[in-house]
Structures are given as C-alpha cells and as structure tokens.
C-alpha cells in the first residue's frame, strides 16, 4: 500500500507552482503542498436550431438546405443564458461576456483555444500559454488579488473550484459572476470547454476543440486495446503521486497502463518502500524545466529503487508537464505523451 498523505489536490498543485516559479527565476523557494487544477460538469443546454421559411420567397423550406447564415446562427448562443457550474451555482448571462478574468492556467488556455483570448483582461501568474497570455495583466498566483480582479470590472471570472475556493467566495460576495469547475475525467474537461464556449458565444470553435480531444482519446484507446497493460508509477512532484478518482489516473488507464498508486484515492505522498513492492515496469515524471530534475534525483537516490524493473531496464520517461496537468485543450497532448511512454511501439 502507498502511504496516504493529505489528499488535497491543492497541496500537489502548490508543489507544481513552486517548480513553475523556479522556471520564472524565483529560485530558492520551496514547498510541500500540492496544487489543484480547475474542473467542470457536463455542458447543459445547446441552443435550438431554427428551421423556417417558404420555398416561394427563396428562404429555406421543407426539403431545402438552410442558407449558410442560418447554419451559422445555429451555432450562436441564445441569451439570456442560464448555466450551472461545478459548484452548483446558477449563472445567468444577458449577453456574451466581453471582459473575462481567468484564475488558473487551464482556464486561460481554454479561452484562447476557442477564439476568445481577445476578451481576456486578466490572468494568473502561471498562465504562460499561449504566448499572448504573458502580456495580460496579472491578478495573483496561488493567492488571487481580489482588488486587482475587481478593478478590471469583469463580466465573467473563470476559476478552479479546487484551487481558487477562497477567491471564488470573495469574488461572489462582490456580485461578480464566477464560473468554477473541477473536472475529474477527460470527458468532463471536454464538457467544460463546450460549456464555456456556449457562455462566451464561441460554440463553433469550442466544438472543434472538443472534437479533436475526442478523436485523440478514441485513437489512443483503439491503439492500446489489445496491448499488454504494464504497471506504471507516476510521480508529478517529488515524492507525490496520484490515485483513483482523479483525471490523471484515468488518463493512465486510457493510455494502456495500470497505475500502481490506483488503490489510493486522490493526491498523496508516497512511501518509497511501497513503490519498490509494487515494482512498476515504467516510471513517468514531468519535465520541471529545472536541471537537474529533482524528481529524477529522488528516483535515482532512494534506497532499494535500483531493484525496480523500470529502473533496472531504464524505462524512466520524462514528459512535458503543462499539457498533462492542465485540465484544458492540451490535455489531449498529455494523453498522447503518456501513451507514447507506455507503448512506444504503438505510437510514432
């Protein structure tokens, strides 16, 4: 068994935040708490397609195709729109939001991916993708600057209910509309993207992103369906792993592996001896953009770990961090990286 620590994903994300700060030049800061990323529920409603017209006046009628402008309008959001976010909070929008603040990197990436990046007026310190987000006003890091957000006068704040809980509560007391989510599965991430697309009237672009993510998932699942399923150990911060009930555990399964930490729930600090007992065939860890990588240093220096099959046969794989830990569009890239590490013979 792996030793269960504080299962809060927020503790894990703080560790990743520390790594990010090292990259940004804030060397010397350390932390043991791990961070949370944002999430969501299923997309609720889609606007109804209007089919009307008479063949006698040139409009689309029965048996005729609708003009291109009607096809486009079918993708448009009908306002007022009411949605329920991942915290069970109902939000009503009278029109498409024009000034949006994001409190987590995954939410920033979503807005840009669906073509609404020009409406983002503020982001958190760790929003480093796409490059255009670097020039946006900053509203805090793991601790949101409430005054800075309020000063931007946004008509929508997009947040992680797991990571930004205190900020969400404070911002809602200021009567700001906060859409907060905490997806636990790949499909819930897709649903979040679709619902944000509906809120900001970017359904067509959100649909394209969602379709790509579904296509990647199907591609990976089909490729590994008949392949052996090796035991995999995933370490995303020094000494920390992830178990059942979280999206990364699901991604490992989709990618054709068996998570050796899967008998524990949530995010937790491991007992090194228990990993030796599990004897994983593959070890995966993220590139923290710090040399030497502290995760790899730990793996190579722990007593008894040289007896683990993955170490003996040099099956230790470093993968890009951000696409795999951000519950946004690039989670598809993260899934592919996992699949390539677990089944390199099936993915070029």
Short mmCIF file of C-alpha atoms in Angstrom, two decimals:
data_model
loop_
_atom_site.label_atom_id
_atom_site.label_comp_id
_atom_site.label_asym_id
_atom_site.label_seq_id
_atom_site.Cartn_x
_atom_site.Cartn_y
_atom_site.Cartn_z
CA UNK A 1 0.00 0.00 0.00
CA UNK A 2 1.06 3.56 -0.62
CA UNK A 3 1.05 5.91 2.29
CA UNK A 4 -1.89 8.30 2.18
CA UNK A 5 -0.97 11.88 2.91
CA UNK A 6 -3.17 14.94 2.63
CA UNK A 7 -5.30 14.09 -0.40
CA UNK A 8 -5.89 17.71 -1.25
CA UNK A 9 -5.02 18.36 -4.87
CA UNK A 10 -4.27 21.92 -3.73
CA UNK A 11 -1.20 20.65 -1.87
CA UNK A 12 0.04 18.93 -5.02
CA UNK A 13 -0.55 21.99 -7.23
CA UNK A 14 1.41 24.19 -4.85
CA UNK A 15 4.42 21.94 -5.47
CA UNK A 16 3.97 22.34 -9.19
CA UNK A 17 3.62 26.08 -8.67
CA UNK A 18 6.96 26.08 -6.87
CA UNK A 19 8.51 24.36 -9.87
CA UNK A 20 6.95 26.95 -12.15
CA UNK A 21 8.36 29.76 -10.02
CA UNK A 22 11.80 28.20 -10.31
CA UNK A 23 11.44 28.41 -14.06
CA UNK A 24 10.44 32.06 -13.76
CA UNK A 25 13.57 32.78 -11.79
CA UNK A 26 12.17 32.57 -8.28
CA UNK A 27 14.81 30.04 -7.26
CA UNK A 28 15.24 29.23 -3.62
CA UNK A 29 11.53 28.93 -2.80
CA UNK A 30 10.33 25.52 -1.77
CA UNK A 31 7.05 23.94 -0.80
CA UNK A 32 5.48 20.64 0.08
CA UNK A 33 1.88 21.37 -0.62
CA UNK A 34 0.33 20.11 -3.82
CA UNK A 35 -1.94 22.14 -6.22
CA UNK A 36 -5.38 21.79 -7.73
CA UNK A 37 -6.48 22.49 -11.22
CA UNK A 38 -9.84 23.61 -12.49
CA UNK A 39 -12.85 21.45 -13.28
CA UNK A 40 -16.46 21.30 -14.52
CA UNK A 41 -19.72 19.50 -15.02
CA UNK A 42 -21.33 18.38 -18.22
CA UNK A 43 -22.39 21.01 -20.74
CA UNK A 44 -26.06 21.65 -20.08
CA UNK A 45 -28.00 23.08 -22.97
CA UNK A 46 -27.39 23.85 -26.61
CA UNK A 47 -29.37 26.49 -28.47
CA UNK A 48 -32.10 25.09 -30.71
CA UNK A 49 -31.77 25.24 -34.47
CA UNK A 50 -34.40 27.35 -36.15
CA UNK A 51 -35.71 25.91 -39.44
CA UNK A 52 -38.29 28.01 -41.17
CA UNK A 53 -39.05 29.66 -44.46
CA UNK A 54 -41.06 29.30 -47.62
CA UNK A 55 -39.76 28.00 -50.91
CA UNK A 56 -41.80 30.59 -52.77
CA UNK A 57 -39.78 33.54 -51.43
CA UNK A 58 -36.35 31.90 -51.71
CA UNK A 59 -35.99 31.05 -48.00
CA UNK A 60 -35.21 27.54 -46.85
CA UNK A 61 -38.32 25.41 -46.66
CA UNK A 62 -39.11 21.74 -46.29
CA UNK A 63 -36.73 19.65 -48.34
CA UNK A 64 -34.34 22.54 -48.91
CA UNK A 65 -30.97 23.22 -47.30
CA UNK A 66 -30.75 26.20 -44.97
CA UNK A 67 -28.63 29.13 -46.16
CA UNK A 68 -25.13 29.43 -44.73
CA UNK A 69 -26.15 32.30 -42.47
CA UNK A 70 -28.82 30.10 -40.83
CA UNK A 71 -26.29 27.33 -40.30
CA UNK A 72 -24.02 29.82 -38.58
CA UNK A 73 -26.86 31.11 -36.39
CA UNK A 74 -27.50 27.55 -35.21
CA UNK A 75 -24.07 27.74 -33.54
CA UNK A 76 -24.83 31.04 -31.84
CA UNK A 77 -25.75 31.19 -28.16
CA UNK A 78 -29.24 32.41 -27.35
CA UNK A 79 -29.32 34.90 -24.48
CA UNK A 80 -30.34 35.23 -21.74
CA UNK A 81 -28.49 32.02 -20.92
CA UNK A 82 -28.54 30.25 -17.55
CA UNK A 83 -25.94 27.59 -16.70
CA UNK A 84 -24.96 25.69 -13.57
CA UNK A 85 -21.25 25.42 -12.81
CA UNK A 86 -19.29 22.74 -10.97
CA UNK A 87 -20.15 24.22 -7.57
CA UNK A 88 -23.89 24.01 -8.24
CA UNK A 89 -24.13 27.78 -8.69
CA UNK A 90 -26.54 29.12 -11.33
CA UNK A 91 -25.24 31.92 -13.52
CA UNK A 92 -27.35 33.94 -15.93
CA UNK A 93 -25.82 35.90 -18.80
CA UNK A 94 -27.82 38.53 -20.64
CA UNK A 95 -25.22 38.71 -23.38
CA UNK A 96 -21.82 37.30 -24.28
CA UNK A 97 -19.15 38.31 -21.73
CA UNK A 98 -16.75 40.91 -23.10
CA UNK A 99 -14.29 41.22 -20.18
CA UNK A 100 -13.04 37.90 -18.77
CA UNK A 101 -10.57 37.16 -15.97
CA UNK A 102 -9.05 33.69 -15.55
CA UNK A 103 -7.72 32.45 -12.21
CA UNK A 104 -5.96 29.29 -13.45
CA UNK A 105 -3.74 28.46 -16.45
CA UNK A 106 -6.12 25.79 -17.78
CA UNK A 107 -8.95 28.34 -18.00
CA UNK A 108 -6.70 30.81 -19.82
CA UNK A 109 -5.80 28.15 -22.38
CA UNK A 110 -9.46 27.33 -22.96
CA UNK A 111 -10.42 30.93 -23.71
CA UNK A 112 -7.62 31.30 -26.22
CA UNK A 113 -8.28 27.91 -27.83
CA UNK A 114 -11.92 28.77 -28.55
CA UNK A 115 -11.10 32.17 -30.01
CA UNK A 116 -11.99 34.37 -27.03
CA UNK A 117 -8.47 35.35 -26.00
CA UNK A 118 -9.02 38.94 -27.04
CA UNK A 119 -11.67 39.22 -24.32
CA UNK A 120 -9.34 38.07 -21.54
CA UNK A 121 -8.39 41.13 -19.47
CA UNK A 122 -6.52 39.44 -16.61
CA UNK A 123 -4.77 36.13 -15.86
CA UNK A 124 -2.90 34.41 -13.01
CA UNK A 125 0.91 34.47 -12.81
CA UNK A 126 1.24 30.91 -14.11
CA UNK A 127 -0.72 31.44 -17.34
CA UNK A 128 2.20 31.02 -19.74
CA UNK A 129 0.37 29.59 -22.75
CA UNK A 130 -0.30 30.72 -25.37
CA UNK A 131 2.46 33.32 -25.57
CA UNK A 132 -0.08 36.15 -25.91
CA UNK A 133 -1.28 35.46 -22.36
CA UNK A 134 2.07 36.58 -20.97
CA UNK A 135 1.21 40.21 -21.77
CA UNK A 136 -2.10 40.20 -19.90
CA UNK A 137 -2.43 41.99 -16.52
CA UNK A 138 -1.65 39.63 -13.63
CA UNK A 139 -4.14 39.14 -10.80
CA UNK A 140 -2.07 36.98 -8.43
CA UNK A 141 -0.59 33.49 -8.26
CA UNK A 142 -1.90 30.77 -5.97
CA UNK A 143 -3.42 33.61 -3.97
CA UNK A 144 -5.74 35.75 -6.08
CA UNK A 145 -5.53 39.52 -5.67
CA UNK A 146 -9.23 40.25 -5.17
CA UNK A 147 -8.77 44.01 -5.53
CA UNK A 148 -6.93 43.56 -8.84
CA UNK A 149 -9.73 41.39 -10.21
CA UNK A 150 -12.44 43.82 -9.09
CA UNK A 151 -10.57 46.75 -10.64
CA UNK A 152 -10.77 45.05 -14.05
CA UNK A 153 -14.58 45.03 -13.71
CA UNK A 154 -15.02 41.67 -15.48
CA UNK A 155 -18.40 40.33 -16.52
CA UNK A 156 -17.05 36.76 -16.19
CA UNK A 157 -14.40 35.17 -13.96
CA UNK A 158 -13.38 31.60 -14.83
CA UNK A 159 -11.87 29.63 -11.97
CA UNK A 160 -10.92 26.26 -10.49
CA UNK A 161 -13.24 25.32 -7.66
CA UNK A 162 -10.48 23.13 -6.23
CA UNK A 163 -7.64 25.64 -6.42
CA UNK A 164 -9.40 29.01 -6.08
CA UNK A 165 -12.02 28.25 -3.43
CA UNK A 166 -11.39 31.24 -1.16
CA UNK A 167 -11.13 33.68 -4.06
CA UNK A 168 -14.36 32.38 -5.57
CA UNK A 169 -16.23 33.04 -2.35
CA UNK A 170 -14.83 36.55 -2.03
CA UNK A 171 -15.50 37.47 -5.65
CA UNK A 172 -19.08 36.24 -5.48
CA UNK A 173 -19.63 38.46 -2.44
CA UNK A 174 -18.71 41.35 -4.76
CA UNK A 175 -21.51 40.20 -7.12
CA UNK A 176 -19.04 39.11 -9.79
CA UNK A 177 -20.07 36.18 -12.00
CA UNK A 178 -17.66 33.32 -11.29
CA UNK A 179 -17.87 30.13 -13.33
CA UNK A 180 -15.95 27.48 -11.34
CA UNK A 181 -15.36 23.82 -12.10
CA UNK A 182 -13.23 20.82 -11.07
CA UNK A 183 -13.28 18.04 -13.69
CA UNK A 184 -12.30 14.55 -12.61
CA UNK A 185 -12.33 12.89 -16.04
CA UNK A 186 -11.18 13.59 -19.58
CA UNK A 187 -14.79 13.82 -20.78
CA UNK A 188 -15.63 16.32 -18.03
CA UNK A 189 -12.82 18.52 -19.32
CA UNK A 190 -14.35 18.37 -22.78
CA UNK A 191 -17.77 19.24 -21.35
CA UNK A 192 -16.29 22.21 -19.52
CA UNK A 193 -14.77 23.54 -22.74
CA UNK A 194 -18.09 23.16 -24.54
CA UNK A 195 -20.00 24.98 -21.82
CA UNK A 196 -17.52 27.85 -21.66
CA UNK A 197 -17.89 28.07 -25.45
CA UNK A 198 -21.64 28.38 -25.01
CA UNK A 199 -21.29 31.07 -22.32
CA UNK A 200 -19.00 33.27 -24.43
CA UNK A 201 -20.81 32.58 -27.73
CA UNK A 202 -17.94 30.60 -29.26
CA UNK A 203 -19.71 27.27 -29.68
CA UNK A 204 -18.31 26.51 -33.11
CA UNK A 205 -14.68 26.89 -32.03
CA UNK A 206 -15.33 25.06 -28.75
CA UNK A 207 -16.92 22.25 -30.73
CA UNK A 208 -13.82 21.94 -32.87
CA UNK A 209 -11.58 21.72 -29.80
CA UNK A 210 -13.90 19.14 -28.23
CA UNK A 211 -13.99 17.07 -31.43
CA UNK A 212 -10.18 16.98 -31.57
CA UNK A 213 -9.94 15.86 -27.95
CA UNK A 214 -12.47 13.09 -28.52
CA UNK A 215 -10.62 11.99 -31.64
CA UNK A 216 -7.32 11.72 -29.74
CA UNK A 217 -8.95 9.72 -26.95
CA UNK A 218 -10.51 7.30 -29.45
CA UNK A 219 -7.21 6.98 -31.32
CA UNK A 220 -5.29 6.10 -28.17
CA UNK A 221 -7.94 3.72 -26.81
CA UNK A 222 -8.13 1.88 -30.14
CA UNK A 223 -4.35 1.58 -30.43
CA UNK A 224 -3.84 0.04 -26.96
CA UNK A 225 -6.97 -2.09 -26.65
CA UNK A 226 -5.19 -5.39 -27.39
CA UNK A 227 -1.79 -4.46 -25.95
CA UNK A 228 -0.35 -5.71 -22.63
CA UNK A 229 -1.01 -3.30 -19.75
CA UNK A 230 2.25 -2.66 -17.86
CA UNK A 231 2.39 -1.39 -14.29
CA UNK A 232 3.16 2.34 -14.21
CA UNK A 233 4.28 4.66 -11.43
CA UNK A 234 3.56 8.36 -11.95
CA UNK A 235 5.42 10.95 -9.85
CA UNK A 236 4.44 14.56 -10.56
CA UNK A 237 6.12 16.31 -7.65
CA UNK A 238 8.99 14.97 -5.57
CA UNK A 239 7.51 12.11 -3.56
CA UNK A 240 3.91 12.69 -4.69
CA UNK A 241 1.67 10.50 -6.82
CA UNK A 242 -2.00 10.29 -7.81
CA UNK A 243 -4.62 7.60 -7.35
CA UNK A 244 -8.19 6.77 -8.23
CA UNK A 245 -10.87 9.40 -8.68
CA UNK A 246 -8.58 11.89 -10.45
CA UNK A 247 -8.19 12.62 -14.15
CA UNK A 248 -4.53 11.58 -14.27
CA UNK A 249 -5.38 8.10 -13.01
CA UNK A 250 -7.98 7.84 -15.77
CA UNK A 251 -5.51 9.09 -18.38
CA UNK A 252 -3.03 6.36 -17.39
CA UNK A 253 -5.76 3.78 -17.90
CA UNK A 254 -6.81 5.20 -21.29
CA UNK A 255 -3.13 5.21 -22.33
CA UNK A 256 -2.89 1.47 -21.66
CA UNK A 257 -1.20 1.31 -18.27
CA UNK A 258 -2.06 0.16 -14.75
CA UNK A 259 -1.47 2.81 -12.11
CA UNK A 260 0.40 1.22 -9.18
CA UNK A 261 -0.97 4.03 -6.98
CA UNK A 262 -4.52 3.34 -8.11
CA UNK A 263 -5.53 1.63 -4.88
CA UNK A 264 -5.42 5.01 -3.08
CA UNK A 265 -7.79 7.94 -3.67
CA UNK A 266 -6.71 11.42 -4.64
CA UNK A 267 -3.27 13.02 -4.46
CA UNK A 268 -0.84 11.82 -1.80
CA UNK A 269 2.72 11.47 -0.61
CA UNK A 270 4.11 8.02 -1.31
CA UNK A 271 6.01 5.61 0.90
CA UNK A 272 9.15 4.77 -1.13
CA UNK A 273 9.17 1.16 0.12
CA UNK A 274 5.65 0.59 -1.17
CA UNK A 275 6.68 1.55 -4.70
CA UNK A 276 9.51 -0.99 -4.52
CA UNK A 277 6.95 -3.63 -3.50
CA UNK A 278 4.68 -2.68 -6.41
CA UNK A 279 7.69 -2.99 -8.76
CA UNK A 280 6.44 -0.83 -11.66
CA UNK A 281 7.66 -1.64 -15.15
CA UNK A 282 7.53 2.02 -16.20
CA UNK A 283 8.10 5.27 -14.29
CA UNK A 284 6.83 8.57 -15.69
CA UNK A 285 7.62 12.03 -14.35
CA UNK A 286 7.28 15.61 -15.69
CA UNK A 287 9.91 17.94 -17.06
CA UNK A 288 10.07 20.71 -14.43
CA UNK A 289 12.40 22.82 -16.61
CA UNK A 290 14.95 22.68 -13.80
CA UNK A 291 18.32 20.94 -14.07
CA UNK A 292 18.82 18.54 -12.51
CA UNK A 293 15.20 17.43 -12.27
CA UNK A 294 14.50 16.92 -8.53
CA UNK A 295 12.02 14.13 -9.26
CA UNK A 296 14.61 12.13 -11.20
CA UNK A 297 17.19 12.79 -8.49
CA UNK A 298 14.83 11.31 -5.93
CA UNK A 299 14.07 8.27 -8.06
CA UNK A 300 17.77 7.55 -8.61
CA UNK A 301 18.81 8.06 -4.97
CA UNK A 302 16.10 6.24 -2.97
CA UNK A 303 17.32 3.08 -1.24
CA UNK A 304 16.17 -0.08 -2.97
CA UNK A 305 14.80 1.64 -6.06
CA UNK A 306 17.62 0.24 -8.19
CA UNK A 307 15.80 -3.10 -7.88
CA UNK A 308 12.62 -1.78 -9.52
CA UNK A 309 12.12 -3.16 -13.03
CA UNK A 310 11.60 0.32 -14.52
CA UNK A 311 14.95 1.47 -13.12
CA UNK A 312 16.83 -1.73 -13.97
CA UNK A 313 15.65 -1.62 -17.59
CA UNK A 314 15.93 2.18 -17.95
CA UNK A 315 12.23 2.71 -18.59
CA UNK A 316 12.05 6.13 -16.95
CA UNK A 317 10.26 8.66 -19.14
CA UNK A 318 10.14 12.43 -18.79
CA UNK A 319 7.05 14.11 -20.27
CA UNK A 320 6.06 17.78 -20.72
CA UNK A 321 4.37 18.97 -17.53
CA UNK A 322 1.78 21.58 -18.51
CA UNK A 323 -0.23 19.63 -21.13
CA UNK A 324 -0.68 16.75 -18.72
CA UNK A 325 -1.66 18.63 -15.56
CA UNK A 326 -3.86 21.39 -17.01
CA UNK A 327 -7.49 20.45 -17.50
CA UNK A 328 -7.83 22.26 -20.81
CA UNK A 329 -7.40 21.65 -24.55
CA UNK A 330 -3.81 20.40 -24.31
CA UNK A 331 -4.85 17.51 -22.09
CA UNK A 332 -5.13 15.61 -25.39
CA UNK A 333 -1.40 16.20 -25.92
CA UNK A 334 -0.74 14.98 -22.39
CA UNK A 335 -2.69 11.79 -23.06
CA UNK A 336 -0.64 11.14 -26.20
CA UNK A 337 2.62 11.66 -24.29
CA UNK A 338 1.54 9.08 -21.71
CA UNK A 339 0.57 6.62 -24.42
CA UNK A 340 3.93 7.06 -26.18
CA UNK A 341 5.80 6.44 -22.93
CA UNK A 342 3.79 3.34 -22.05
CA UNK A 343 3.54 1.87 -25.56
CA UNK A 344 6.32 3.41 -27.68
CA UNK A 345 5.94 0.63 -30.24
CA UNK A 346 2.36 1.72 -30.98
CA UNK A 347 2.94 5.47 -31.28
CA UNK A 348 5.49 7.08 -33.55
#
